Structure formats: structure tokens, C-alpha cells
Short mmCIF file of C-alpha atoms and ligand atoms in Angstrom, two decimals:
data_model
loop_
_atom_site.label_atom_id
_atom_site.label_comp_id
_atom_site.label_asym_id
_atom_site.label_seq_id
_atom_site.Cartn_x
_atom_site.Cartn_y
_atom_site.Cartn_z
CA MET A 1 94.15 -13.08 -35.92
CA ASN A 2 94.36 -10.84 -39.13
CA SER A 3 97.65 -11.26 -41.14
CA LYS A 4 97.57 -7.77 -42.13
CA ALA A 5 98.62 -5.84 -38.83
CA LEU A 6 96.14 -3.33 -37.53
CA LEU A 7 98.91 -1.04 -36.44
CA GLU A 8 102.63 -1.10 -37.31
CA MET A 9 104.84 1.49 -35.70
CA LYS A 10 108.33 1.64 -36.86
CA GLY A 11 111.53 3.66 -35.66
CA ILE A 12 109.67 5.90 -33.59
CA THR A 13 111.93 8.52 -32.01
CA LYS A 14 111.14 11.38 -29.41
CA GLU A 15 113.18 13.41 -27.79
CA PHE A 16 112.56 15.81 -24.67
CA PRO A 17 114.96 18.38 -23.57
CA GLY A 18 117.84 16.35 -22.05
CA VAL A 19 115.77 13.05 -22.72
CA LYS A 20 116.06 10.71 -25.54
CA ALA A 21 112.59 9.08 -24.67
CA LEU A 22 112.37 6.91 -27.71
CA LYS A 23 115.13 5.74 -29.81
CA GLY A 24 113.59 4.12 -32.75
CA VAL A 25 111.12 1.82 -31.39
CA ASP A 26 109.06 -0.53 -33.33
CA PHE A 27 105.68 -2.21 -32.21
CA SER A 28 103.04 -3.79 -34.04
CA LEU A 29 99.50 -4.94 -33.27
CA GLU A 30 97.00 -7.39 -34.92
CA ALA A 31 93.50 -7.12 -34.52
CA GLY A 32 92.12 -9.10 -31.60
CA GLU A 33 95.31 -9.34 -30.04
CA ILE A 34 96.50 -8.29 -26.45
CA HIS A 35 99.89 -6.86 -26.76
CA ALA A 36 101.52 -6.23 -23.41
CA LEU A 37 104.34 -3.34 -23.14
CA LEU A 38 107.00 -4.10 -20.63
CA GLY A 39 110.05 -1.86 -19.26
CA GLU A 40 111.38 -0.28 -16.32
CA ASN A 41 110.28 3.06 -15.07
CA GLY A 42 111.20 5.74 -17.61
CA ALA A 43 111.63 2.98 -20.32
CA GLY A 44 109.44 4.90 -22.77
CA LYS A 45 106.12 2.83 -22.70
CA SER A 46 103.83 5.79 -21.81
CA THR A 47 105.58 8.06 -24.17
CA LEU A 48 105.44 5.60 -27.06
CA MET A 49 101.52 5.31 -26.27
CA LYS A 50 101.27 9.16 -26.26
CA VAL A 51 102.75 9.48 -29.63
CA LEU A 52 100.16 6.66 -31.01
CA SER A 53 97.40 8.51 -29.23
CA GLY A 54 98.20 12.05 -30.53
CA VAL A 55 99.40 13.73 -27.21
CA TYR A 56 103.07 13.92 -28.57
CA GLN A 57 104.20 14.45 -32.05
CA LYS A 58 107.08 11.96 -33.16
CA ASP A 59 110.31 13.33 -34.06
CA ALA A 60 110.80 10.65 -36.70
CA GLY A 61 109.47 7.19 -37.83
CA SER A 62 106.16 5.79 -39.39
CA ILE A 63 102.78 4.78 -38.08
CA GLU A 64 100.35 2.65 -40.37
CA LEU A 65 96.90 1.68 -39.65
CA ASP A 66 95.35 -1.21 -41.68
CA GLY A 67 98.28 -0.76 -44.11
CA GLN A 68 97.65 3.28 -44.38
CA ALA A 69 100.32 5.71 -43.36
CA VAL A 70 98.80 8.02 -40.88
CA GLU A 71 100.15 11.31 -39.23
CA ILE A 72 98.25 11.63 -35.88
CA ALA A 73 97.77 15.23 -35.29
CA ASP A 74 96.07 15.50 -31.77
CA PRO A 75 94.21 13.30 -29.27
CA ARG A 76 90.93 14.03 -31.11
CA HIS A 77 92.03 12.78 -34.43
CA ALA A 78 93.52 9.63 -32.56
CA GLN A 79 89.81 9.08 -31.32
CA ALA A 80 88.46 9.56 -34.89
CA LEU A 81 90.92 6.96 -35.97
CA GLY A 82 89.52 4.65 -33.42
CA ILE A 83 92.50 4.62 -30.88
CA GLY A 84 91.45 5.01 -27.29
CA ILE A 85 93.75 5.25 -24.24
CA ILE A 86 93.44 5.02 -20.62
CA HIS A 87 96.25 7.21 -18.93
CA GLN A 88 98.40 5.96 -16.47
CA GLU A 89 97.68 8.80 -14.17
CA LEU A 90 93.94 9.59 -13.48
CA ASN A 91 92.60 12.29 -16.16
CA LEU A 92 89.21 13.13 -14.57
CA VAL A 93 87.58 16.44 -13.77
CA PRO A 94 86.91 15.69 -9.96
CA GLU A 95 83.89 18.36 -9.56
CA LEU A 96 82.09 16.61 -12.39
CA THR A 97 79.77 13.76 -12.33
CA VAL A 98 80.69 10.17 -13.66
CA MET A 99 78.63 10.73 -16.61
CA GLU A 100 79.79 14.21 -17.33
CA ASN A 101 83.35 12.66 -17.13
CA ILE A 102 82.47 9.90 -19.54
CA PHE A 103 81.00 11.89 -22.09
CA LEU A 104 83.20 14.97 -21.48
CA GLY A 105 84.25 16.93 -24.57
CA ARG A 106 81.61 15.31 -27.08
CA GLU A 107 79.11 17.43 -29.15
CA LEU A 108 76.60 15.33 -27.22
CA VAL A 109 77.15 17.42 -24.09
CA MET A 110 77.19 20.93 -25.80
CA THR A 111 73.42 20.28 -27.12
CA LEU A 112 72.27 18.62 -23.92
CA GLY A 113 68.56 18.21 -24.16
CA PHE A 114 66.41 15.85 -22.14
CA ILE A 115 66.48 12.96 -24.63
CA GLU A 116 70.34 13.13 -24.93
CA TRP A 117 70.61 13.43 -21.09
CA LYS A 118 68.89 10.16 -20.83
CA SER A 119 70.44 8.39 -23.40
CA MET A 120 73.94 9.40 -21.88
CA TRP A 121 72.63 8.12 -18.41
CA LYS A 122 71.45 4.82 -20.00
CA GLN A 123 74.82 4.58 -21.99
CA ALA A 124 76.86 5.20 -19.06
CA GLN A 125 74.77 2.84 -16.65
CA GLU A 126 75.32 0.18 -19.26
CA ILE A 127 78.99 0.45 -19.28
CA LEU A 128 79.19 0.70 -15.51
CA THR A 129 77.27 -2.21 -15.06
CA ARG A 130 79.24 -4.13 -17.69
CA LEU A 131 82.41 -3.32 -15.74
CA GLY A 132 80.76 -4.97 -12.63
CA SER A 133 80.69 -1.65 -10.69
CA GLY A 134 77.91 -0.04 -8.80
CA ILE A 135 78.95 3.41 -9.36
CA ALA A 136 76.08 5.60 -9.83
CA PRO A 137 76.41 7.93 -12.99
CA ASP A 138 75.60 10.85 -10.90
CA ALA A 139 78.18 10.34 -8.47
CA ILE A 140 80.42 13.10 -8.16
CA VAL A 141 84.09 12.02 -9.21
CA SER A 142 85.91 13.51 -6.32
CA GLU A 143 83.72 11.54 -3.92
CA LEU A 144 84.76 8.17 -5.43
CA SER A 145 87.93 6.08 -4.34
CA ILE A 146 90.76 5.86 -6.57
CA GLY A 147 89.86 2.45 -7.55
CA GLU A 148 86.45 3.63 -8.53
CA GLN A 149 87.93 6.52 -10.42
CA GLN A 150 90.25 4.15 -12.31
CA MET A 151 86.82 2.43 -13.25
CA VAL A 152 85.24 5.69 -14.77
CA GLU A 153 88.35 6.13 -16.82
CA ILE A 154 87.97 2.77 -18.08
CA ALA A 155 84.26 3.29 -18.70
CA LYS A 156 85.18 6.63 -20.49
CA ALA A 157 87.54 4.72 -22.89
CA LEU A 158 84.87 1.92 -23.49
CA SER A 159 82.21 4.64 -24.36
CA TYR A 160 84.11 5.10 -27.85
CA GLU A 161 84.07 2.78 -30.72
CA THR A 162 87.64 1.84 -30.48
CA LYS A 163 89.74 -0.43 -32.81
CA ILE A 164 92.83 -0.02 -30.68
CA LEU A 165 92.37 0.46 -27.03
CA ILE A 166 95.83 1.34 -24.83
CA MET A 167 95.54 0.48 -21.10
CA ASP A 168 98.42 2.34 -19.23
CA GLU A 169 98.54 0.39 -15.90
CA PRO A 170 94.88 0.06 -15.56
CA THR A 171 94.83 -2.05 -12.62
CA ALA A 172 97.27 -0.13 -10.46
CA ALA A 173 94.35 0.82 -7.99
CA LEU A 174 91.88 -1.88 -8.50
CA THR A 175 91.05 -4.88 -6.26
CA GLY A 176 91.19 -8.40 -7.21
CA ARG A 177 87.48 -8.65 -7.92
CA GLU A 178 87.80 -5.43 -10.10
CA THR A 179 90.63 -6.72 -11.94
CA GLU A 180 89.30 -10.11 -12.92
CA HIS A 181 85.96 -8.15 -14.44
CA LEU A 182 88.43 -5.92 -16.24
CA PHE A 183 90.09 -8.93 -17.72
CA SER A 184 87.02 -10.69 -18.73
CA ILE A 185 85.88 -7.52 -20.50
CA ILE A 186 89.64 -7.22 -22.01
CA ARG A 187 89.17 -10.49 -23.32
CA GLN A 188 85.63 -10.01 -24.72
CA LEU A 189 86.78 -6.95 -26.76
CA ALA A 190 89.78 -8.78 -27.97
CA ALA A 191 87.34 -11.35 -29.09
CA ALA A 192 85.35 -8.81 -30.92
CA GLY A 193 88.56 -8.03 -32.83
CA VAL A 194 89.76 -4.76 -31.02
CA GLY A 195 93.64 -4.84 -30.44
CA ILE A 196 94.75 -3.96 -26.80
CA VAL A 197 97.97 -2.67 -25.91
CA TYR A 198 98.22 -3.49 -22.22
CA ILE A 199 101.03 -1.90 -19.94
CA SER A 200 101.49 -3.12 -16.36
CA HIS A 201 104.34 -3.79 -14.16
CA ARG A 202 102.52 -6.90 -12.52
CA MET A 203 104.17 -9.67 -14.61
CA GLU A 204 101.68 -12.09 -13.56
CA GLU A 205 98.72 -10.03 -15.40
CA LEU A 206 100.81 -10.17 -18.61
CA PHE A 207 101.08 -14.08 -18.35
CA ALA A 208 97.40 -14.25 -17.64
CA LEU A 209 96.18 -11.82 -20.37
CA SER A 210 98.60 -11.19 -23.07
CA ASN A 211 99.28 -12.88 -26.67
CA ARG A 212 102.70 -11.22 -26.90
CA ILE A 213 104.93 -9.18 -25.06
CA THR A 214 107.24 -6.10 -26.34
CA VAL A 215 110.01 -4.89 -23.84
CA MET A 216 111.66 -1.45 -23.89
CA ARG A 217 114.66 -0.59 -22.19
CA ASP A 218 116.08 3.16 -21.89
CA GLY A 219 113.85 4.27 -24.76
CA ALA A 220 115.02 1.33 -26.98
CA TYR A 221 113.35 -1.36 -28.57
CA ILE A 222 114.54 -4.71 -26.91
CA GLY A 223 112.30 -7.46 -28.47
CA THR A 224 108.99 -8.97 -28.75
CA VAL A 225 108.01 -12.45 -27.60
CA LYS A 226 105.09 -14.65 -27.84
CA THR A 227 103.96 -14.93 -24.12
CA ILE A 228 103.49 -18.89 -24.14
CA GLU A 229 107.07 -18.94 -25.10
CA THR A 230 108.74 -16.77 -22.49
CA THR A 231 109.41 -17.03 -18.96
CA PHE A 232 109.53 -14.50 -15.93
CA ASP A 233 113.28 -14.70 -15.81
CA GLN A 234 113.76 -13.98 -19.56
CA LEU A 235 111.28 -10.91 -19.26
CA VAL A 236 113.31 -9.57 -16.33
CA LYS A 237 116.61 -10.01 -17.89
CA MET A 238 115.44 -8.21 -21.02
CA MET A 239 114.02 -5.64 -19.00
CA VAL A 240 116.76 -4.70 -16.62
CA GLY A 241 119.75 -6.05 -18.82
CA ARG A 242 120.83 -8.35 -15.93
CA GLU A 243 119.51 -11.19 -13.72
CA MET A 244 117.50 -10.09 -10.67
CA THR A 245 117.86 -12.61 -7.63
CA VAL A 246 115.45 -11.91 -4.84
CA ARG A 247 112.04 -10.40 -4.99
CA PHE A 248 111.68 -9.47 -1.33
CA PRO A 249 115.32 -8.47 -0.15
CA LYS A 250 113.96 -8.09 3.39
CA GLU A 251 116.68 -7.56 6.00
CA THR A 252 115.47 -7.91 9.75
CA ALA A 253 116.54 -4.94 11.75
CA PRO A 254 116.82 -4.84 15.54
CA ILE A 255 113.46 -4.18 16.96
CA GLY A 256 113.45 -1.27 19.58
CA SER A 257 110.81 0.48 21.65
CA GLU A 258 107.44 1.75 20.15
CA VAL A 259 107.84 4.88 17.72
CA LEU A 260 104.07 4.81 17.12
CA THR A 261 101.38 3.98 19.44
CA VAL A 262 97.75 4.12 18.35
CA GLU A 263 95.11 3.87 20.93
CA ASN A 264 91.18 3.66 20.41
CA LEU A 265 91.54 5.74 17.37
CA VAL A 266 87.82 6.60 16.14
CA ARG A 267 86.63 8.49 13.28
CA LYS A 268 82.76 7.93 13.18
CA GLY A 269 81.56 5.75 10.65
CA VAL A 270 85.05 5.34 9.35
CA LEU A 271 87.34 3.91 12.06
CA HIS A 272 86.31 1.78 15.15
CA ASN A 273 88.50 1.71 17.92
CA ILE A 274 91.68 0.94 16.33
CA SER A 275 94.51 0.25 18.48
CA PHE A 276 98.19 -0.89 17.64
CA SER A 277 101.61 -0.08 17.82
CA VAL A 278 104.74 0.26 15.40
CA ARG A 279 108.38 -0.40 17.03
CA ALA A 280 111.71 1.01 16.19
CA GLY A 281 113.05 -1.14 13.30
CA GLU A 282 110.05 -2.76 12.71
CA VAL A 283 107.76 -3.06 9.32
CA VAL A 284 104.13 -3.38 10.01
CA GLY A 285 102.20 -4.31 7.19
CA VAL A 286 98.56 -3.44 6.84
CA ALA A 287 96.49 -5.66 4.64
CA GLY A 288 92.84 -5.41 3.63
CA LEU A 289 90.40 -5.03 0.96
CA MET A 290 89.80 -1.95 -0.78
CA GLY A 291 87.32 0.42 1.38
CA ALA A 292 88.41 -1.43 4.31
CA GLY A 293 89.68 1.91 5.97
CA ARG A 294 93.44 1.52 5.58
CA THR A 295 94.08 4.87 3.87
CA GLU A 296 91.48 6.50 6.06
CA MET A 297 93.57 5.42 9.28
CA ALA A 298 96.61 6.47 7.68
CA ARG A 299 94.89 9.99 7.12
CA ALA A 300 93.61 9.95 10.66
CA ILE A 301 96.95 9.25 12.22
CA PHE A 302 98.63 11.88 9.90
CA GLY A 303 96.11 14.67 10.77
CA ALA A 304 95.08 14.85 7.29
CA ASP A 305 91.39 14.03 8.46
CA PRO A 306 89.81 15.03 11.88
CA ILE A 307 89.32 12.26 14.75
CA ASP A 308 86.44 11.91 16.93
CA GLY A 309 88.66 10.09 19.58
CA GLY A 310 91.85 8.40 20.43
CA THR A 311 95.55 8.94 21.36
CA ILE A 312 98.62 8.84 19.15
CA THR A 313 102.02 8.80 20.87
CA VAL A 314 105.22 9.17 18.75
CA ALA A 315 108.30 7.70 20.38
CA GLY A 316 106.79 7.78 23.83
CA LYS A 317 105.50 11.38 23.55
CA LYS A 318 101.97 11.94 23.36
CA ALA A 319 101.20 13.98 20.18
CA THR A 320 98.57 16.55 19.40
CA ILE A 321 97.75 16.02 15.74
CA SER A 322 95.23 18.22 14.23
CA SER A 323 96.97 18.96 10.98
CA PRO A 324 99.67 17.25 8.90
CA ALA A 325 102.04 19.92 9.95
CA ASP A 326 101.66 18.65 13.54
CA ALA A 327 102.41 15.10 12.26
CA ILE A 328 105.46 16.07 10.47
CA ARG A 329 106.83 18.00 13.61
CA ALA A 330 105.76 14.85 15.66
CA GLY A 331 107.82 13.02 13.52
CA ILE A 332 105.36 11.11 11.35
CA GLY A 333 105.70 10.78 7.56
CA LEU A 334 103.12 9.66 5.00
CA ILE A 335 103.60 8.57 1.59
CA THR A 336 100.08 8.70 -0.01
CA GLU A 337 98.66 6.28 -2.81
CA ASP A 338 97.62 9.21 -4.64
CA ARG A 339 100.77 10.84 -5.85
CA LYS A 340 99.18 13.19 -8.33
CA HIS A 341 97.01 14.90 -5.72
CA GLN A 342 98.62 14.42 -2.27
CA GLY A 343 102.11 13.45 -2.98
CA LEU A 344 103.44 15.80 -5.36
CA VAL A 345 103.29 19.31 -6.88
CA LEU A 346 103.63 18.19 -10.64
CA SER A 347 104.45 21.62 -11.76
CA LEU A 348 107.47 22.07 -9.27
CA SER A 349 110.70 20.56 -10.10
CA VAL A 350 112.10 17.57 -8.74
CA GLY A 351 114.15 19.36 -6.11
CA GLU A 352 111.62 21.63 -4.84
CA ASN A 353 109.35 18.61 -4.34
CA ILE A 354 112.12 16.88 -2.26
CA THR A 355 112.60 19.72 -0.09
CA MET A 356 109.05 20.74 0.37
CA ALA A 357 107.78 18.61 3.28
CA ALA A 358 111.38 19.09 5.06
CA LEU A 359 110.76 22.61 5.57
CA ASP A 360 113.57 23.74 8.14
CA LYS A 361 114.44 20.34 8.71
CA VAL A 362 117.29 20.18 5.98
CA SER A 363 119.83 20.86 8.62
CA THR A 364 118.87 18.07 10.66
CA TYR A 365 118.76 15.40 8.07
CA THR A 366 121.02 12.63 8.92
CA PHE A 367 121.45 10.77 5.72
CA VAL A 368 123.97 13.20 4.36
CA SER A 369 126.98 14.75 6.10
CA GLY A 370 126.47 18.14 4.84
CA THR A 371 123.41 20.64 5.47
CA ASP A 372 123.44 22.05 1.91
CA GLU A 373 120.02 21.62 0.41
CA GLN A 374 121.39 21.14 -3.17
CA LYS A 375 123.62 18.37 -1.85
CA LEU A 376 120.59 16.77 0.14
CA ILE A 377 118.69 16.92 -3.31
CA SER A 378 121.35 15.26 -5.62
CA GLN A 379 122.00 12.76 -2.72
CA GLN A 380 118.34 11.84 -2.71
CA ILE A 381 118.24 11.65 -6.52
CA ASP A 382 121.22 9.41 -6.56
CA SER A 383 120.52 7.14 -3.86
CA LEU A 384 117.00 6.48 -4.87
CA LYS A 385 118.21 6.20 -8.54
CA ILE A 386 115.56 8.72 -9.62
CA ARG A 387 115.73 8.73 -13.39
CA THR A 388 115.84 12.80 -14.21
CA PRO A 389 118.04 14.86 -16.26
CA GLY A 390 118.53 17.14 -13.19
CA ALA A 391 116.82 18.32 -10.15
CA GLU A 392 115.62 21.36 -12.23
CA GLN A 393 113.34 18.76 -14.19
CA LEU A 394 109.33 19.23 -13.68
CA VAL A 395 107.98 16.38 -11.71
CA LYS A 396 105.18 16.04 -14.15
CA ASN A 397 107.88 15.15 -16.90
CA LEU A 398 109.16 12.15 -15.12
CA SER A 399 107.82 8.73 -15.67
CA GLY A 400 105.05 7.28 -13.16
CA GLY A 401 107.65 5.22 -11.14
CA ASN A 402 110.21 7.95 -10.79
CA GLN A 403 107.54 10.21 -9.34
CA GLN A 404 107.00 7.79 -6.68
CA LYS A 405 110.61 7.98 -5.95
CA VAL A 406 110.33 11.65 -5.53
CA VAL A 407 107.59 11.31 -2.88
CA ILE A 408 109.84 8.93 -0.75
CA ALA A 409 112.76 11.30 -1.09
CA LYS A 410 110.53 14.12 0.03
CA TRP A 411 109.67 12.23 3.03
CA LEU A 412 113.03 10.94 3.76
CA ALA A 413 114.00 14.34 3.88
CA THR A 414 111.99 15.08 7.11
CA ASN A 415 113.68 12.65 8.81
CA PRO A 416 110.71 10.79 10.35
CA LYS A 417 110.64 8.51 13.26
CA VAL A 418 107.81 6.55 11.82
CA LEU A 419 107.08 6.48 8.10
CA ILE A 420 103.47 5.40 6.75
CA MET A 421 103.76 4.15 3.28
CA ASP A 422 100.42 3.81 1.24
CA GLU A 423 100.78 1.10 -1.60
CA PRO A 424 104.51 2.24 -1.79
CA THR A 425 105.26 0.46 -4.94
CA ARG A 426 102.21 0.81 -6.87
CA GLY A 427 103.06 1.09 -10.48
CA VAL A 428 106.69 0.62 -10.07
CA ASP A 429 108.75 -1.80 -11.96
CA VAL A 430 110.49 -4.83 -10.50
CA GLY A 431 113.95 -3.25 -10.55
CA ALA A 432 112.60 0.01 -8.75
CA LYS A 433 110.45 -2.20 -6.24
CA ALA A 434 113.68 -3.87 -5.37
CA GLU A 435 115.30 -0.62 -4.64
CA ILE A 436 112.29 0.85 -2.67
CA TYR A 437 112.76 -2.38 -0.55
CA GLN A 438 116.25 -1.51 0.03
CA ILE A 439 115.37 1.73 0.99
CA MET A 440 112.90 0.40 3.36
CA ASN A 441 115.87 -1.80 4.82
CA MET A 442 118.17 1.36 5.24
CA LEU A 443 115.34 2.96 7.10
CA THR A 444 114.42 0.13 9.74
CA ALA A 445 118.41 -0.37 10.33
CA SER A 446 118.49 3.36 11.39
CA GLY A 447 115.56 2.94 13.59
CA VAL A 448 112.67 4.19 11.71
CA GLY A 449 109.57 2.25 12.22
CA ILE A 450 107.59 1.63 8.91
CA LEU A 451 103.67 1.20 8.58
CA MET A 452 102.99 -0.25 5.06
CA ILE A 453 99.75 -0.39 3.68
CA SER A 454 99.73 -2.72 0.41
CA SER A 455 97.28 -4.60 -1.57
CA GLU A 456 99.80 -7.08 -2.99
CA LEU A 457 99.84 -9.89 -0.40
CA PRO A 458 103.35 -11.24 -1.56
CA GLU A 459 104.55 -7.73 -0.68
CA ILE A 460 103.06 -7.75 2.80
CA LEU A 461 104.30 -11.34 3.31
CA GLY A 462 107.72 -10.47 1.96
CA MET A 463 108.40 -7.12 3.71
CA SER A 464 106.62 -7.17 7.14
CA ASP A 465 107.62 -8.19 10.47
CA ARG A 466 103.98 -7.96 11.63
CA VAL A 467 100.81 -7.70 9.75
CA LEU A 468 97.50 -5.97 10.60
CA VAL A 469 94.40 -6.98 8.82
CA MET A 470 91.45 -4.28 8.47
CA HIS A 471 88.01 -4.91 7.37
CA GLN A 472 85.15 -2.13 7.46
CA GLY A 473 87.12 0.33 9.67
CA LYS A 474 87.82 -2.33 12.14
CA LEU A 475 91.13 -4.03 13.04
CA MET A 476 90.66 -7.68 12.53
CA ALA A 477 94.01 -9.17 13.28
CA ASP A 478 97.63 -8.25 14.38
CA MET A 479 99.94 -11.02 13.97
CA PRO A 480 103.58 -11.85 13.58
CA VAL A 481 104.40 -12.51 9.85
CA ASP A 482 105.64 -16.07 10.78
CA GLY A 483 102.21 -17.17 11.41
CA ALA A 484 100.62 -15.24 8.52
CA ASN A 485 99.81 -16.68 4.88
CA GLN A 486 97.73 -15.19 2.09
CA GLU A 487 94.58 -17.62 3.14
CA LYS A 488 94.65 -16.35 6.60
CA ILE A 489 94.85 -12.46 5.70
CA MET A 490 92.16 -12.89 3.19
CA ALA A 491 89.84 -14.69 5.54
CA TYR A 492 90.41 -11.72 8.13
CA ALA A 493 90.04 -9.22 5.22
CA ALA A 494 86.67 -10.61 4.18
CA GLY A 495 85.44 -10.14 7.72
CA GLY A 496 86.01 -13.70 8.91
CA GLU A 497 87.50 -14.70 12.22
N1 LIG B 1 106.70 15.67 -21.27
C1 LIG B 1 107.93 15.34 -21.22
N2 LIG B 1 108.96 16.26 -20.78
C2 LIG B 1 110.25 15.63 -20.52
N3 LIG B 1 110.64 14.46 -20.48
C3 LIG B 1 109.55 13.47 -20.44
C4 LIG B 1 108.31 13.75 -20.71
N4 LIG B 1 107.56 12.78 -20.85
C5 LIG B 1 108.37 11.81 -20.60
N5 LIG B 1 109.55 12.13 -20.29
C6 LIG B 1 110.91 11.39 -19.99
O1 LIG B 1 110.77 10.32 -20.91
C7 LIG B 1 111.28 9.00 -20.40
C8 LIG B 1 110.33 8.03 -20.57
O2 LIG B 1 109.18 8.29 -19.80
P1 LIG B 1 107.81 7.31 -19.79
O3 LIG B 1 106.77 8.12 -18.96
O4 LIG B 1 107.53 7.36 -21.21
O5 LIG B 1 108.21 6.13 -19.01
P2 LIG B 1 107.30 4.82 -18.76
O6 LIG B 1 108.04 3.66 -19.37
O7 LIG B 1 106.04 5.20 -19.02
O8 LIG B 1 107.79 4.59 -17.14
P3 LIG B 1 106.71 4.21 -15.76
O9 LIG B 1 106.67 2.61 -15.84
O10 LIG B 1 107.44 4.90 -14.78
O11 LIG B 1 105.35 4.68 -16.20
C9 LIG B 1 111.45 9.32 -18.79
O12 LIG B 1 112.75 9.71 -18.68
C10 LIG B 1 110.74 10.62 -18.83
O13 LIG B 1 111.25 11.37 -17.58
MG1 LIG B 2 104.25 5.10 -17.94
#
């Protein structure tokens, strides 16, 4: 490591209407260092990195690059200074190809002749291969899975000459294997002298990858520690300001009759004769590798995709579902993994998003005594601890984890009999994760059945009563959680017996 810091941020302050997002934050980065940034949802991590990458202008404080004071005017300027960022929420143009996205906005594209096209293709192909992905440069982004789209974001950032590479939750949608590839790439880049800022809520990743960890809480700088000298418990304490006891606070609810019965669900080429049930008070975890068809199954049940066969019964009543509206009416809720495109309307307020799916259900809402919409909204904001200055705040201004809580609030407001949760805690900090688990407990205690799709096996094992495992659109296993373990699940997920 170099003695002179590559980057020195001091006393960075940033205020949004009603929110002091950064209150004098310090952050430094050495060449070749992997420096993790840790903090609860809304702590200010993304904001600090947006200041560094020119997306936001700081109100006060200083930034030095290689000992030189700089004022970063906009994202282009940041790029020219060698600062690259992979944003938390995907920022691709869905209609364009992978290659076009990678080179978007660069002069090269404007004057595109055959030669440039060929060299771009080659460069794109090279980066994608380096990332260990088989994505074709001419694939249309909207046709890729979220994990693949994340890979394209990473490819885009790697296509620049970067001295500082910021990764804001890059692995949230990646499989274990893709994450391993990414880690080896990050280590290579660091070995070549690039300074890496790495934001993740997955603490194991920080321990595996980082040299130092800086913790933020409520917009304030809490401290910086050397990774080898710290512990999980110390970090959690710095982060939440108190000790956290149980990671998975699963409470077992009385199990009732079937609230969701799926029989022989078929979607040609995607889902093959899937049958299972979820009972009242039960959490059924759905494990599988990316591409196993879990999200597709959820979408088919919810009427978001057409099916070619099968029946769906909700609480003993056969449901005819040909659209999400039918599913909501039947008593099914779906919390999607892709909150930006399916879960939320970012340009609407927190309150509008919460009541959106409830339609005329506000009056039958059982969690609050009143029937008043405003009361419902503020109740949801309180009980889910959504960090927002008020119900009028636009959802796009909330931090990633708090957006996820709005998605949950929205579905709770529809009062579902069965709730499908697709990666419910992705990108959510440990404190908020525990809050979401408590919400699941509250729901099962009131007789809701939960179908929880998750790629985090500890979460599947920690929160489910029963575990389903999918592989290539087929249901490979249906077992009580007591008999399940990581090895068994992985064996089924890989297609074994
Ligand atoms: N453009 C904006 N307008 C208003 N408030 C904002 C804006 N951007 C961020 N905030 C607020 O600033 C605070 C910090 O948000 P930030 O996105 O930096 O958190 P974070 O640490 O990245 O959280 P997460 O882990 O959930 O992604 C939050 O309270 C957020 O609502
Ligand atoms: Mg963030």
C-alpha cells in the first residue's frame, strides 16, 4: 500500500429536504486497498459514494485525490478523474443491447463505424468473459435475468480506466459462483493498484474481501477498523449502536389448513408440473440456484405470466387467475425481487405506494383499528420502521433497504391470505432484516401463509417450516426444515437426488 492516500474525504456534509444524510463524514482509500463501507439502511453509504462520483454535490467538506484538492462537478468529471461506480439500483437501458449499455454515452458510440463496432464488440466480449459470464454482447438487456443485468453493470464499470472503483451492493443479485468470480476480479484489480470501495450488507463478504471497514450510522462517521482486527459482533454494535442477539428470530405459529394449493402448474419450457401447498401460519422456503424457475413460479401463481396448465386454490376456493388483479382479489400478495421495476413506483410518494395495491381494501385492513387511509399509512411506516421524513416523501429518495420495506407495507395493506416473498431481505441490513423476520412472525401468527423465495440458505433454514428446492423448473424436494441442511439443499438444487 502507498503511504499517500489515493483518496481523502473529510467532513463531508449533505442535506436533503428534511434529511441530514451526511453529517461530517471522513473516508480514506489507499491504492490497492479494498475498503468496505458498512451501515444500516439509510445510514448514508450510497449518498457518500454519490458525492464522490459526482451524482450529488456536497454541502461542505473536502475531497483530495492523490493529495490534490478536487471539486467533482458531475458524473462525467468523476469518470475523467478515474472514479467508477456501480450503483445499487440497476441503471441500464432495458431496450438496448449489452454492448450498447456498456459503451453508452461515450464518443465511440456517436461515430460508430464498422471498425469501432468490431473493437467495441471485442472489448465487450473480453470483459464479459473475464467476468466468467456467457452473456452475449448483442443480447437485449431486458431479456436478461437480474443477476445477468448486474453483471452488465459491472462490465460497464470495468470498461473504464478506473483508479477508484465503487461497488454499491454488487452481489445482491448474484449467485454464489458469480460472486466468487467477482471477488477474484476485485482482488485482481486491487493487486493492480485500483482502490475499491465495497458496500454490502453481507458481513461474510466484508470479512472475505476487505482490508478495512468504515462504519456509518445515521449519516455520521462511527469509525474505521482493520478487518483482521475486528469481529462480527463489534461491527454490528458499531452499526446499530446496540447488541443484536438472534439472527433468525423464528417463532413457530399454529399451522392451519391449506391457504395455497398449487397442482400441476405448467408453463411450457419454464415450469414442469409443480405441485405443493402452503398452510396457514406456515413459512415455506423455496431454495434453488438462479435460473431454477423460482421467480417464474411466483409470477405464474400471481397471474403475471400466462400458464399452460394447472390449478391454484386459495383457502379452499379454486381461483381463476389470469392477471395480478385476480390474484390480489383471491388473497395472494407478491413481494418481487426487482423492486425498481415491479414493486414500486419510484416517482410516487411513500404513502401512495403503500395504498396502491390495497385498492378498496383499506377498509378491511385488520392490522389497524381505524379505516382511515392516512392512519394506515403512518401505522405501516411506524411498525415497519420505514426511515422517511414523512408519507409525502418520494420513494426514489429513500435508501434501498427502506424501499424494500415500502414494498412489504404495500402488500400488507392488501391483507393477503398467502404472501409470496421473493428475496425479501435482499440488500437489507442486519437490523432491518430482523425487523422483516418479525413481520413474517406477526403475519404467520395471524394465519397468513408465506412462500419465501431466498438465495440465502441460512435464511431458508432459519425462517422456514418447510423447504422446497427447485432445479430447472422442476420441484426436486419438499421437506420439513428439521431434516434439511445446506448440503442436502445444494444437492437437490444442483439437480441431484
Ligand atoms: N435524493 C434524495 N432526496 C432526499 N433524501 C435522500 C435522497 N437520497 C438519499 N436520501 C436520504 O438520505 C439518507 C441516506 O440514504 P442512503 O441512500 O445514502 O442510505 P444507504 O446507507 O445507502 O442505505 P441502504 O443500505 O438502504 O442502501 C436516507 O434517509 C435517504 O432517505
Ligand atoms: Mg444504499
